[in-house]
Coordinates of C-alpha atoms and ligand atoms in Angstrom, one line a residue:
Chain M
M1209 CA 75.8 171.3 -141.1
L1210 CA 79.0 169.3 -141.3
L1211 CA 82.8 169.5 -140.5
A1212 CA 85.4 169.4 -143.4
I1213 CA 89.0 168.6 -143.4
D1214 CA 90.8 168.3 -146.1
T1215 CA 94.8 167.8 -145.6
S1216 CA 96.2 166.5 -149.0
T1217 CA 98.1 169.4 -149.9
G1218 CA 98.1 171.8 -146.7
T1219 CA 96.2 171.6 -144.1
S1220 CA 92.2 172.5 -144.5
V1221 CA 89.1 172.6 -141.9
A1222 CA 85.5 174.2 -142.1
V1223 CA 82.0 174.1 -141.2
V1224 CA 79.5 174.3 -144.1
D1225 CA 75.9 174.1 -144.5
R1226 CA 73.8 173.2 -147.1
D1227 CA 71.3 176.3 -147.2
G1228 CA 74.2 178.4 -145.2
G1229 CA 77.0 177.4 -147.7
I1230 CA 80.4 177.8 -146.2
L1231 CA 80.3 179.0 -142.6
A1232 CA 83.8 179.4 -141.7
E1233 CA 86.6 178.0 -142.9
T1234 CA 90.4 177.7 -142.1
G1235 CA 93.7 176.5 -143.3
T1236 CA 97.2 176.6 -143.9
D1237 CA 99.2 176.1 -147.8
D1238 CA 101.9 174.6 -145.4
T1239 CA 102.7 170.7 -146.3
M1240 CA 105.0 170.0 -142.9
R1241 CA 102.5 170.8 -140.2
H1242 CA 99.3 168.9 -140.4
A1243 CA 99.7 167.1 -137.1
E1244 CA 100.6 170.0 -135.4
V1245 CA 97.7 172.5 -136.9
V1246 CA 94.7 170.6 -137.4
G1247 CA 93.3 170.6 -133.7
G1248 CA 93.7 174.2 -133.6
F1249 CA 92.1 174.7 -136.9
I1250 CA 89.1 172.9 -135.8
R1251 CA 88.8 174.3 -132.8
D1252 CA 88.6 177.5 -135.2
A1253 CA 86.3 176.2 -137.6
L1254 CA 84.0 175.7 -135.0
A1255 CA 83.7 179.2 -133.0
G1256 CA 84.0 180.8 -136.1
A1257 CA 80.8 179.2 -137.3
G1258 CA 79.3 179.8 -133.5
V1259 CA 78.8 175.4 -133.5
R1260 CA 78.8 172.9 -131.1
A1261 CA 80.7 169.4 -131.9
R1262 CA 77.6 168.1 -131.6
E1263 CA 75.0 169.9 -133.3
L1264 CA 76.8 168.5 -136.3
S1265 CA 75.4 166.3 -138.7
G1266 CA 78.9 164.9 -140.0
V1267 CA 81.8 164.9 -141.3
A1268 CA 83.0 165.2 -144.7
G1269 CA 87.3 164.3 -145.2
G1270 CA 89.3 164.8 -148.1
M1271 CA 90.5 161.2 -149.3
G1272 CA 93.6 162.8 -151.5
P1273 CA 95.6 161.9 -153.7
G1274 CA 98.1 163.6 -151.6
P1275 CA 101.6 163.2 -150.5
F1276 CA 100.9 160.2 -147.9
T1277 CA 102.0 161.1 -144.3
G1278 CA 99.8 164.8 -144.4
L1279 CA 97.0 163.3 -146.1
R1280 CA 96.3 160.4 -143.5
V1281 CA 96.4 162.8 -140.7
G1282 CA 92.9 165.0 -142.0
I1283 CA 91.7 161.5 -142.8
A1284 CA 92.6 159.9 -139.4
A1285 CA 91.0 163.7 -137.0
A1286 CA 87.8 163.2 -139.4
H1287 CA 87.1 159.5 -138.3
A1288 CA 87.6 160.6 -135.0
F1289 CA 85.6 163.3 -134.8
A1290 CA 82.6 161.5 -136.6
L1291 CA 83.1 158.4 -134.3
G1292 CA 83.0 160.5 -131.2
I1293 CA 79.8 162.9 -132.1
G1294 CA 78.3 159.7 -133.5
R1295 CA 77.6 161.1 -137.2
P1296 CA 78.5 159.7 -140.2
F1297 CA 82.1 160.6 -142.2
V1298 CA 81.7 161.1 -145.8
P1299 CA 84.6 160.6 -148.1
V1300 CA 85.1 163.0 -151.4
A1301 CA 87.8 162.7 -153.6
S1302 CA 90.2 165.8 -153.2
H1303 CA 90.6 166.8 -156.4
D1304 CA 86.2 166.5 -156.4
A1305 CA 86.5 169.2 -154.0
V1306 CA 88.6 171.6 -156.1
A1307 CA 86.9 171.0 -159.2
W1308 CA 83.4 171.8 -158.3
S1309 CA 85.2 175.1 -156.8
W1310 CA 86.7 176.3 -159.7
Y1311 CA 83.3 175.3 -161.6
H1312 CA 81.3 177.2 -158.7
D1313 CA 82.8 180.2 -159.1
G1314 CA 82.1 180.5 -162.5
G1315 CA 84.5 178.5 -164.1
S1316 CA 83.2 176.8 -167.8
G1317 CA 84.1 173.4 -170.0
R1318 CA 87.2 171.3 -169.2
L1319 CA 89.5 171.4 -166.0
Q1320 CA 92.5 169.3 -165.1
V1321 CA 93.6 169.3 -161.8
V1322 CA 97.0 169.1 -160.7
T1323 CA 98.6 168.8 -157.0
D1324 CA 101.5 168.1 -156.1
A1325 CA 102.0 164.0 -155.7
R1326 CA 105.9 164.3 -154.7
R1327 CA 108.7 162.3 -156.0
R1328 CA 108.8 164.6 -159.1
E1329 CA 105.4 163.6 -159.6
F1330 CA 102.4 164.9 -160.1
A1331 CA 98.1 163.6 -159.3
V1332 CA 95.8 164.7 -161.7
S1333 CA 92.1 164.6 -162.9
D1334 CA 90.1 165.8 -165.9
Y1335 CA 87.1 167.4 -165.4
D1336 CA 84.1 168.5 -167.6
G1337 CA 81.4 170.5 -165.8
L1338 CA 78.7 170.0 -163.2
D1339 CA 75.7 168.1 -163.4
G1340 CA 72.1 168.2 -163.1
D1341 CA 72.8 167.8 -158.8
G1342 CA 76.1 170.3 -159.3
L1343 CA 78.5 167.4 -159.2
P1344 CA 81.8 168.0 -161.1
V1345 CA 82.5 165.3 -163.6
R1346 CA 85.3 163.6 -163.6
V1347 CA 86.0 162.7 -166.7
D1348 CA 89.5 161.0 -166.3
G1349 CA 91.9 160.6 -162.6
P1350 CA 93.0 161.0 -161.0
S1351 CA 96.1 158.9 -161.5
L1352 CA 100.0 159.5 -161.5
S1353 CA 102.0 161.9 -163.9
P1354 CA 105.6 162.9 -164.6
R1355 CA 105.7 166.2 -163.8
D1356 CA 107.7 167.3 -167.2
D1357 CA 104.8 164.7 -168.8
V1358 CA 100.7 165.5 -167.8
P1359 CA 99.1 164.6 -170.7
P1360 CA 97.1 167.7 -172.6
T1361 CA 94.4 169.6 -172.1
T1362 CA 91.8 171.1 -174.4
G1363 CA 90.8 173.2 -170.9
I1364 CA 92.8 174.9 -168.7
R1365 CA 95.0 173.1 -166.2
F1366 CA 95.4 174.1 -162.6
D1367 CA 97.7 173.6 -159.9
A1368 CA 95.9 173.4 -156.3
H1369 CA 98.3 173.9 -153.6
L1370 CA 95.4 174.2 -151.1
V1371 CA 92.4 172.2 -151.5
P1372 CA 89.7 174.0 -149.6
A1373 CA 87.7 171.5 -146.9
G1374 CA 84.4 174.0 -147.5
A1375 CA 84.1 172.1 -151.2
V1376 CA 85.0 169.0 -149.9
G1377 CA 81.9 169.5 -147.2
M1378 CA 80.0 171.2 -149.9
L1379 CA 80.2 168.6 -152.1
A1380 CA 79.4 166.2 -149.4
E1381 CA 76.3 168.3 -149.0
L1382 CA 75.0 168.0 -152.3
A1383 CA 76.0 164.6 -152.9
F1384 CA 73.5 164.1 -149.3
A1385 CA 71.1 166.3 -150.6
A1386 CA 70.6 164.5 -154.5
R1387 CA 71.2 160.8 -152.4
R1388 CA 73.9 160.6 -154.7
L1389 CA 76.3 158.8 -151.3
P1390 CA 79.2 157.9 -151.8
I1391 CA 80.9 159.4 -154.3
A1392 CA 84.3 158.3 -153.1
E1393 CA 85.7 154.7 -150.8
D1394 CA 86.2 155.3 -147.5
A1395 CA 90.0 154.7 -148.1
P1396 CA 92.9 157.3 -148.9
L1397 CA 94.5 157.3 -152.3
Y1398 CA 97.1 156.2 -152.7
L1399 CA 97.6 155.6 -156.6
R1400 CA 100.8 154.4 -154.9
A1401 CA 101.9 151.2 -153.5
P1402 CA 103.3 151.5 -150.2
D1403 CA 107.4 152.4 -150.1
V1404 CA 109.1 149.2 -149.2
T1405 CA 112.7 147.2 -150.1
P1406 CA 111.9 143.7 -149.3
S1407 CA 114.1 142.2 -147.4
A1408 CA 115.8 139.5 -149.6
G1409 CA 117.0 137.8 -146.0
K1410 CA 120.7 136.0 -146.4
R1411 CA 119.8 132.5 -145.4
V1412 CA 123.2 130.9 -144.8
L1413 CA 121.5 128.1 -142.5
R1414 CA 118.9 125.0 -143.4
Chain K
M465 CA 85.7 166.6 -114.5
N466 CA 87.0 163.6 -112.6
R467 CA 90.5 164.6 -111.0
A468 CA 89.9 161.8 -108.6
T469 CA 89.6 159.2 -110.6
P470 CA 89.8 160.0 -114.3
L471 CA 88.6 157.9 -117.4
V472 CA 91.0 158.2 -119.7
L473 CA 90.9 157.3 -123.5
G474 CA 94.7 156.2 -124.5
I475 CA 95.8 156.0 -128.4
E476 CA 98.9 154.6 -129.6
T477 CA 100.1 154.7 -132.4
S478 CA 104.4 155.3 -132.3
C479 CA 105.0 151.8 -134.2
D480 CA 102.8 148.7 -135.9
E481 CA 100.9 148.3 -132.7
T482 CA 97.4 149.9 -132.8
G483 CA 96.2 150.7 -129.0
V484 CA 93.5 151.8 -127.5
G485 CA 93.4 151.0 -123.9
I486 CA 90.9 152.8 -121.1
V487 CA 91.1 153.5 -117.6
R488 CA 89.6 154.9 -114.7
G489 CA 92.3 156.2 -112.0
T490 CA 95.0 153.2 -112.0
A491 CA 92.0 150.8 -113.4
L492 CA 92.1 148.8 -116.7
L493 CA 89.2 148.9 -118.2
A494 CA 90.0 147.9 -121.8
N495 CA 93.5 147.3 -123.3
V496 CA 93.0 146.6 -127.4
I497 CA 95.5 145.7 -129.6
A498 CA 95.6 145.2 -133.7
S499 CA 98.8 144.9 -134.8
S500 CA 100.0 145.0 -138.5
M501 CA 103.6 142.6 -137.4
E502 CA 102.1 140.2 -139.4
E503 CA 102.3 142.0 -142.9
H504 CA 105.7 143.0 -142.6
A505 CA 107.2 139.5 -141.7
R506 CA 107.2 139.3 -145.4
Y507 CA 109.8 142.7 -145.2
G508 CA 111.9 141.0 -141.9
G509 CA 111.0 144.2 -140.1
V510 CA 108.5 147.3 -139.2
V511 CA 107.9 149.3 -142.6
P512 CA 107.4 152.6 -141.5
E513 CA 104.8 153.2 -144.3
V514 CA 103.0 149.8 -144.7
A515 CA 102.6 150.9 -139.9
A516 CA 101.0 154.2 -141.3
R517 CA 99.2 152.9 -143.3
A518 CA 98.0 149.7 -141.2
H519 CA 97.2 152.5 -138.4
L520 CA 95.1 154.5 -140.5
E521 CA 92.4 151.7 -141.1
A522 CA 92.6 149.9 -137.5
L523 CA 92.0 152.7 -135.2
G524 CA 88.4 153.7 -134.8
P525 CA 87.5 149.6 -135.0
T526 CA 89.8 150.0 -132.3
I527 CA 88.4 152.9 -130.5
S528 CA 85.4 151.3 -130.3
T529 CA 86.3 148.0 -129.5
A530 CA 87.7 149.2 -126.6
L531 CA 85.0 151.3 -125.3
D532 CA 82.3 148.1 -125.9
E533 CA 85.3 146.1 -124.0
A534 CA 85.6 148.9 -121.6
G535 CA 81.0 149.4 -121.5
V536 CA 81.5 152.3 -120.9
E537 CA 80.7 155.2 -123.5
L538 CA 82.3 158.0 -125.1
A539 CA 80.2 160.4 -123.3
D540 CA 82.1 159.3 -120.1
V541 CA 85.1 159.3 -121.0
D542 CA 87.0 162.3 -119.2
A543 CA 90.0 163.1 -121.5
V544 CA 92.0 161.5 -124.3
A545 CA 95.6 160.8 -124.1
V546 CA 98.1 160.3 -126.7
T547 CA 101.5 159.1 -127.6
S548 CA 103.3 162.2 -129.1
G549 CA 106.6 160.4 -129.1
P550 CA 109.2 158.9 -129.6
G551 CA 107.8 157.0 -132.9
L552 CA 107.5 157.0 -136.2
A553 CA 107.1 160.1 -137.5
G554 CA 104.4 159.2 -140.0
A555 CA 102.9 156.6 -137.7
L556 CA 103.0 158.8 -134.7
M557 CA 100.9 161.4 -136.7
I558 CA 97.6 159.2 -136.7
G559 CA 97.4 158.9 -133.4
V560 CA 97.8 162.6 -132.5
G561 CA 95.5 164.3 -135.9
A562 CA 92.7 161.0 -134.4
A563 CA 93.4 162.2 -130.4
K564 CA 92.9 165.8 -130.6
A565 CA 89.5 165.1 -133.2
L566 CA 88.6 162.7 -130.5
A567 CA 89.0 165.1 -127.6
L568 CA 87.3 167.9 -129.9
S569 CA 84.4 166.5 -130.7
L570 CA 84.0 165.8 -127.1
E571 CA 85.1 168.8 -125.9
R572 CA 87.5 166.9 -123.5
P573 CA 90.6 167.7 -122.5
I574 CA 93.8 166.5 -124.2
Y575 CA 97.1 165.0 -123.0
A576 CA 99.9 164.6 -125.0
V577 CA 102.4 162.3 -123.9
N578 CA 106.0 160.4 -123.9
H579 CA 105.6 157.1 -124.8
L580 CA 109.2 155.8 -123.0
V581 CA 107.1 156.7 -119.9
G582 CA 104.5 155.5 -120.8
H583 CA 105.6 151.8 -120.6
V584 CA 106.9 152.4 -116.9
G585 CA 102.9 154.1 -116.3
A586 CA 101.6 150.0 -117.5
D587 CA 103.0 149.0 -114.0
L588 CA 100.3 151.0 -112.3
L589 CA 97.7 149.3 -113.8
D590 CA 99.5 146.6 -111.4
D591 CA 97.0 145.4 -108.8
E592 CA 97.0 146.7 -105.3
D593 CA 100.6 146.7 -105.4
P594 CA 101.9 149.9 -106.6
L595 CA 105.2 150.9 -108.6
E596 CA 107.2 152.2 -105.8
T597 CA 109.8 155.4 -106.8
P598 CA 112.7 155.5 -107.1
T599 CA 112.9 152.8 -109.2
V600 CA 115.1 152.1 -112.2
A601 CA 113.8 150.7 -115.5
L602 CA 115.0 149.1 -118.3
L603 CA 112.6 149.0 -121.5
V604 CA 113.1 146.9 -124.4
S605 CA 111.9 146.5 -127.4
G606 CA 112.7 146.3 -131.3
G607 CA 112.0 150.0 -131.4
H608 CA 114.4 151.4 -128.1
T609 CA 116.6 150.2 -125.6
S610 CA 116.9 152.2 -123.0
L611 CA 117.6 152.4 -119.1
L612 CA 115.7 155.6 -117.3
L613 CA 115.6 156.6 -114.0
V614 CA 112.2 157.3 -112.5
R615 CA 112.5 159.6 -109.5
D616 CA 108.8 160.4 -110.0
L617 CA 106.7 159.5 -112.4
V618 CA 105.0 162.6 -114.0
S619 CA 107.2 165.0 -113.2
D620 CA 111.3 163.5 -112.7
V621 CA 111.9 161.0 -115.5
E622 CA 116.1 160.8 -116.1
L623 CA 117.8 159.0 -119.4
L624 CA 120.6 157.1 -118.3
G625 CA 121.2 155.0 -121.2
E626 CA 119.8 153.6 -124.3
T627 CA 121.2 151.9 -127.9
I628 CA 124.0 154.2 -129.8
D629 CA 122.9 151.3 -132.5
D630 CA 120.2 148.9 -133.1
A631 CA 117.3 149.2 -130.3
A632 CA 117.7 145.4 -128.8
G633 CA 114.8 143.7 -130.1
E634 CA 115.5 144.9 -134.0
A635 CA 119.4 142.8 -132.9
F636 CA 116.8 139.7 -132.6
D637 CA 115.0 140.1 -135.6
K638 CA 119.0 140.7 -137.5
V639 CA 120.4 138.3 -136.2
A640 CA 117.0 135.6 -136.8
R641 CA 117.2 136.5 -140.4
L642 CA 120.6 135.7 -141.2
L643 CA 119.9 132.2 -138.9
G644 CA 116.8 131.8 -141.8
L645 CA 114.6 132.3 -139.7
P646 CA 111.4 134.8 -140.3
Y647 CA 110.4 137.7 -138.4
P648 CA 109.9 139.0 -135.4
G649 CA 112.8 137.2 -134.4
G650 CA 112.5 136.8 -131.1
P651 CA 110.5 133.9 -130.2
E652 CA 112.2 131.9 -133.3
I653 CA 115.4 132.7 -131.2
D654 CA 113.9 131.0 -128.1
R655 CA 113.0 128.0 -129.9
A656 CA 116.2 127.6 -131.5
A657 CA 118.0 128.4 -128.7
I658 CA 116.5 125.6 -126.7
G659 CA 118.7 122.7 -125.8
G660 CA 120.9 125.2 -126.8
D661 CA 124.5 125.5 -124.9
P662 CA 124.3 129.7 -124.3
A663 CA 128.4 129.0 -123.3
A664 CA 129.3 127.5 -126.3
I665 CA 130.4 130.7 -128.5
R666 CA 131.7 133.3 -126.5
F667 CA 129.7 136.8 -128.4
P668 CA 130.7 140.3 -127.4
R669 CA 129.3 141.6 -124.8
G670 CA 129.0 145.4 -126.1
L671 CA 130.5 149.0 -124.2
T672 CA 130.7 146.6 -121.2
Q673 CA 134.6 146.9 -121.7
P674 CA 136.4 149.3 -119.1
K675 CA 137.1 152.1 -122.0
D676 CA 133.6 152.5 -123.2
L677 CA 132.6 152.5 -119.7
E678 CA 134.3 155.7 -119.4
R679 CA 131.9 156.8 -121.9
H680 CA 129.0 154.2 -122.2
R681 CA 128.0 153.2 -118.9
Y682 CA 124.7 152.9 -119.3
D683 CA 124.2 152.7 -123.0
F684 CA 123.7 149.5 -125.1
S685 CA 125.5 148.8 -128.6
F686 CA 124.0 145.7 -130.5
S687 CA 125.2 145.8 -133.6
G688 CA 128.5 144.5 -133.2
L689 CA 127.6 141.4 -131.8
K690 CA 124.8 140.5 -134.3
T691 CA 128.1 141.4 -137.5
A692 CA 129.8 138.7 -134.7
V693 CA 127.5 135.7 -135.3
A694 CA 127.1 136.9 -138.8
R695 CA 130.9 136.3 -138.9
W696 CA 131.4 133.1 -136.5
V697 CA 128.8 131.4 -139.0
E698 CA 130.7 132.2 -141.8
Q699 CA 133.7 131.4 -140.8
R700 CA 132.4 127.3 -139.8
E701 CA 130.2 127.6 -143.4
A702 CA 133.8 128.5 -144.9
A703 CA 135.2 125.4 -143.0
G704 CA 132.5 123.2 -144.4
E705 CA 131.7 122.4 -141.0
P706 CA 128.3 121.4 -139.7
V707 CA 126.5 125.4 -137.8
P708 CA 125.3 124.3 -134.5
L709 CA 122.1 127.1 -134.6
S710 CA 120.9 125.9 -131.2
D711 CA 124.5 126.4 -129.9
V712 CA 124.7 130.0 -131.8
A713 CA 120.4 131.5 -130.7
A714 CA 121.2 130.1 -127.3
S715 CA 124.8 132.7 -126.8
F716 CA 123.4 135.0 -129.1
R717 CA 120.8 135.6 -126.7
E718 CA 123.0 135.4 -123.8
A719 CA 125.0 138.1 -124.6
V720 CA 122.1 140.2 -125.7
V721 CA 120.2 139.4 -121.5
D722 CA 123.6 139.4 -120.3
V723 CA 124.6 143.2 -121.1
L724 CA 120.7 144.1 -121.0
V725 CA 120.0 142.6 -117.3
G726 CA 124.4 143.5 -116.1
K727 CA 123.7 147.9 -117.4
A728 CA 120.5 147.6 -115.5
V729 CA 121.2 146.3 -112.0
A730 CA 124.6 148.1 -112.5
A731 CA 122.6 151.2 -112.1
C732 CA 120.5 150.1 -109.8
R733 CA 123.4 149.2 -107.5
D734 CA 125.0 152.5 -108.5
L735 CA 122.4 154.7 -107.9
G736 CA 121.7 152.8 -104.2
V737 CA 117.7 152.3 -105.9
P738 CA 116.8 149.1 -104.8
R739 CA 113.5 148.7 -107.7
L740 CA 114.2 147.3 -111.3
L741 CA 110.9 147.5 -113.8
L742 CA 111.0 145.6 -117.2
G743 CA 109.1 147.4 -120.0
G744 CA 108.5 146.6 -123.7
G745 CA 108.0 143.6 -125.5
V746 CA 111.4 142.3 -125.4
V747 CA 110.4 141.4 -121.7
A748 CA 108.6 137.9 -123.4
N749 CA 111.7 136.4 -123.7
A750 CA 111.7 134.6 -120.9
R751 CA 115.8 134.1 -120.6
L752 CA 115.9 137.6 -120.5
R753 CA 112.6 137.4 -117.1
E754 CA 114.9 134.5 -116.0
V755 CA 118.4 136.1 -115.5
A756 CA 116.4 139.6 -114.6
E757 CA 115.3 137.6 -111.2
E758 CA 118.2 135.8 -110.4
R759 CA 120.8 138.5 -110.6
A760 CA 118.0 140.9 -109.1
D761 CA 117.2 138.5 -106.5
A762 CA 121.5 138.2 -105.8
A763 CA 121.6 142.5 -105.6
G764 CA 118.7 142.5 -103.2
I765 CA 116.7 144.3 -105.9
A766 CA 113.0 144.3 -106.2
L767 CA 112.6 142.9 -109.6
R768 CA 108.7 144.6 -111.1
V769 CA 107.6 143.2 -114.2
P770 CA 104.1 143.9 -115.9
P771 CA 101.8 141.8 -117.6
L772 CA 103.2 140.7 -121.1
S773 CA 99.9 142.0 -122.0
L774 CA 100.8 145.9 -120.9
C775 CA 104.6 145.2 -121.8
T776 CA 104.5 145.1 -126.0
D777 CA 103.2 148.7 -127.2
N778 CA 99.6 149.9 -126.2
G779 CA 97.2 152.6 -125.4
A780 CA 96.7 151.1 -121.7
M781 CA 99.7 152.7 -120.5
I782 CA 99.0 155.9 -122.4
A783 CA 96.1 156.3 -120.8
A784 CA 97.1 155.3 -117.1
L785 CA 100.1 158.1 -117.6
G786 CA 97.8 160.0 -118.8
A787 CA 95.5 159.7 -115.6
Q788 CA 98.4 160.0 -113.2
L789 CA 98.7 163.4 -114.9
I790 CA 95.5 164.9 -114.6
M791 CA 95.8 162.7 -110.7
A792 CA 98.5 165.1 -110.3
G793 CA 96.9 168.4 -111.0
H794 CA 98.8 168.9 -114.4
G795 CA 96.6 170.4 -117.4
P796 CA 96.2 169.3 -120.2
S797 CA 98.7 169.9 -123.4
G798 CA 97.7 172.8 -125.9
L799 CA 96.5 171.6 -129.4
G800 CA 99.8 172.8 -131.3
F801 CA 101.8 169.4 -130.2
G802 CA 103.4 167.5 -133.1
A803 CA 104.7 164.0 -133.4
D804 CA 107.9 164.1 -132.3
S805 CA 109.9 161.3 -133.0
T806 CA 113.2 161.1 -131.2
L807 CA 111.1 163.0 -128.2
P808 CA 113.0 163.0 -124.6
V809 CA 112.2 160.9 -121.6
T810 CA 112.9 164.4 -119.9
D811 CA 109.9 165.6 -121.6
I812 CA 107.0 163.3 -119.9
Q813 CA 104.3 165.4 -121.2
V814 CA 104.3 167.4 -124.4
Ligands
ZN1330 ZN1 107.4 151.0 -126.8

C-alpha cells in the first residue's frame, strides 16, 4: 500500500494498493494553494482508505513537469512522509501517470499529454500504449513547447488539469511488481534553468 | 505528549538556509544548517528560485543529520514545528509541505510559527540564564531588520519598527558589490574596514532627523545610505583621486551600526525596558556587537547575544518556540496554514 502525492498541476493525494487499486483519492485543480491543502488531503486520503501511516509500504510522488513552486510542495511532502514512516520514496514522471490513467480507462493508440508550464509554454510528452507490464511507453518528452506551437501528434492530445495521484501510485505499484524500479529520477522535472539575473556587479574599485 | 519537556523538531526554510533543529524543552539537542549561500554568491544576492531548489534537495538529509546529532529517533519526536513566515514564499512552502507530511506520518501535532519571534526564542536555549521579559529585540539579517517589544514570547509581541526599504544585511551586500567585493557583503566589509577610520566620512543616518523621527521613530532605512556611498565613491573617481577603501568600508559600517544600536537603545529607554536582545545573521558583525555593548552598558541595559549559530536562520529557534508554545499549553496549528511571506510578528503561531 502506498501514499501518492502529485502537485505538478493542482494537488492530488491518494492511497493505492496493488491488488485493491485506488483506495482513496482526493484533490483540487486549484494551482495556487498546494502548501495550504496538501496536509488536509493526506489526512483525508488516509482516513478515506482507513489506513494508518505506519501500514504503508512506501510513498510515490509525481516529479513533474509542472510550475516549480507548487511542484516542489508535493515532492517535499512525499519525501518527508517517506522519511517519517521509514519507507522508500518512489519517484514517478507526472505525465506517465496521466498516460497510464488514460490507457487504463480504455484509450488506445498514440497519446499526447499536455500540461501547463506557465510563461506561455506547455509541457508535452508523447506515448504509444502500455507495455507488457502495463507501464506506459513514452516515445517523446517531456519537453517544453510554445503554447501555439505544440508538435503535431497522429493520436489524441489530452490536456491534463489535474494529475491523479491514484495513477502515480498505481504506476509505482506496477513498476515495483514488475521489478522495473526506478522508473524516474528522484529530482524534479524542471525542464528550465532557474530564473536568475546574474548580477554584473559594479566594480568601481580595484 | 510530554508537555513539560517536549521533544520538538523544528524546520526553517524562509531564506537561503535549510535549518533543522531538535530541542527537548529548553535544551538544545541538534542544530543543523545546510546553506545555499555559495550558490547565490555569483548572483550577488539570494535568488529565490535557487534557494527553493536547494531547500528541496537539502531538507531530507538535513533532518536525518539532525536526528543523528541529537541521538533520537523520529518516533521519539513529540511535535513538529515549522516556519510559516515571514520569508520567501517559494522557500517557505517547502518547509511547510514537508513539516505537515512529517507530522502526519508520525501522527504528531504541528506548530506553525513566526520566523522573527523564533529569533527571540533562540535565546531560550541559552543555558541557565533564561531570557527575561519584557525585552526589546533587534533582529538584523539579509532578509529583515526589525525592532520588537516582547512582553511574552508566546502571547504578546509587538512590532516597534522595521526597515522601510533594504534590510541591513542587504545594504552590506549592495555596498560590498559597489566596492567590488564579493557576496556575502558583511564579512567582506568587515575585512575591508580593518585599519579604516569610521569617522573619516560622515555618511547619512537614515530616519534619524527630527521630522523623520515623528513618523518613523523605530523604523530603519538603508537605501539612501547605499546611494550616498555610491555617490561619494563616484565623485572621488571622477576627480581622479584614489578611493580609500578601508575608510569607506569603516564609515559605511559605522553608519549602519550607529542607526541600528541608536534606535534599539532609544526604544529601551523610551519604554523603560532595561533589556536588549540581538538576533539575525548580521550579529556576526563584530562592530555591531561592540557598539551595542558599549551603549547598552552606558544606558544600564542588559544586552543578550545568543551564540552566532543560533543567531543566523536555524531550525533550533523554530523548535524552541514550538516547545515554548507546548509548555505554555497552546494547542497545535490546524493543517490548513500556508506560507505567509509577510506574516506580522503579532501572529506568533499560525
Ligand atoms: Zn531570520
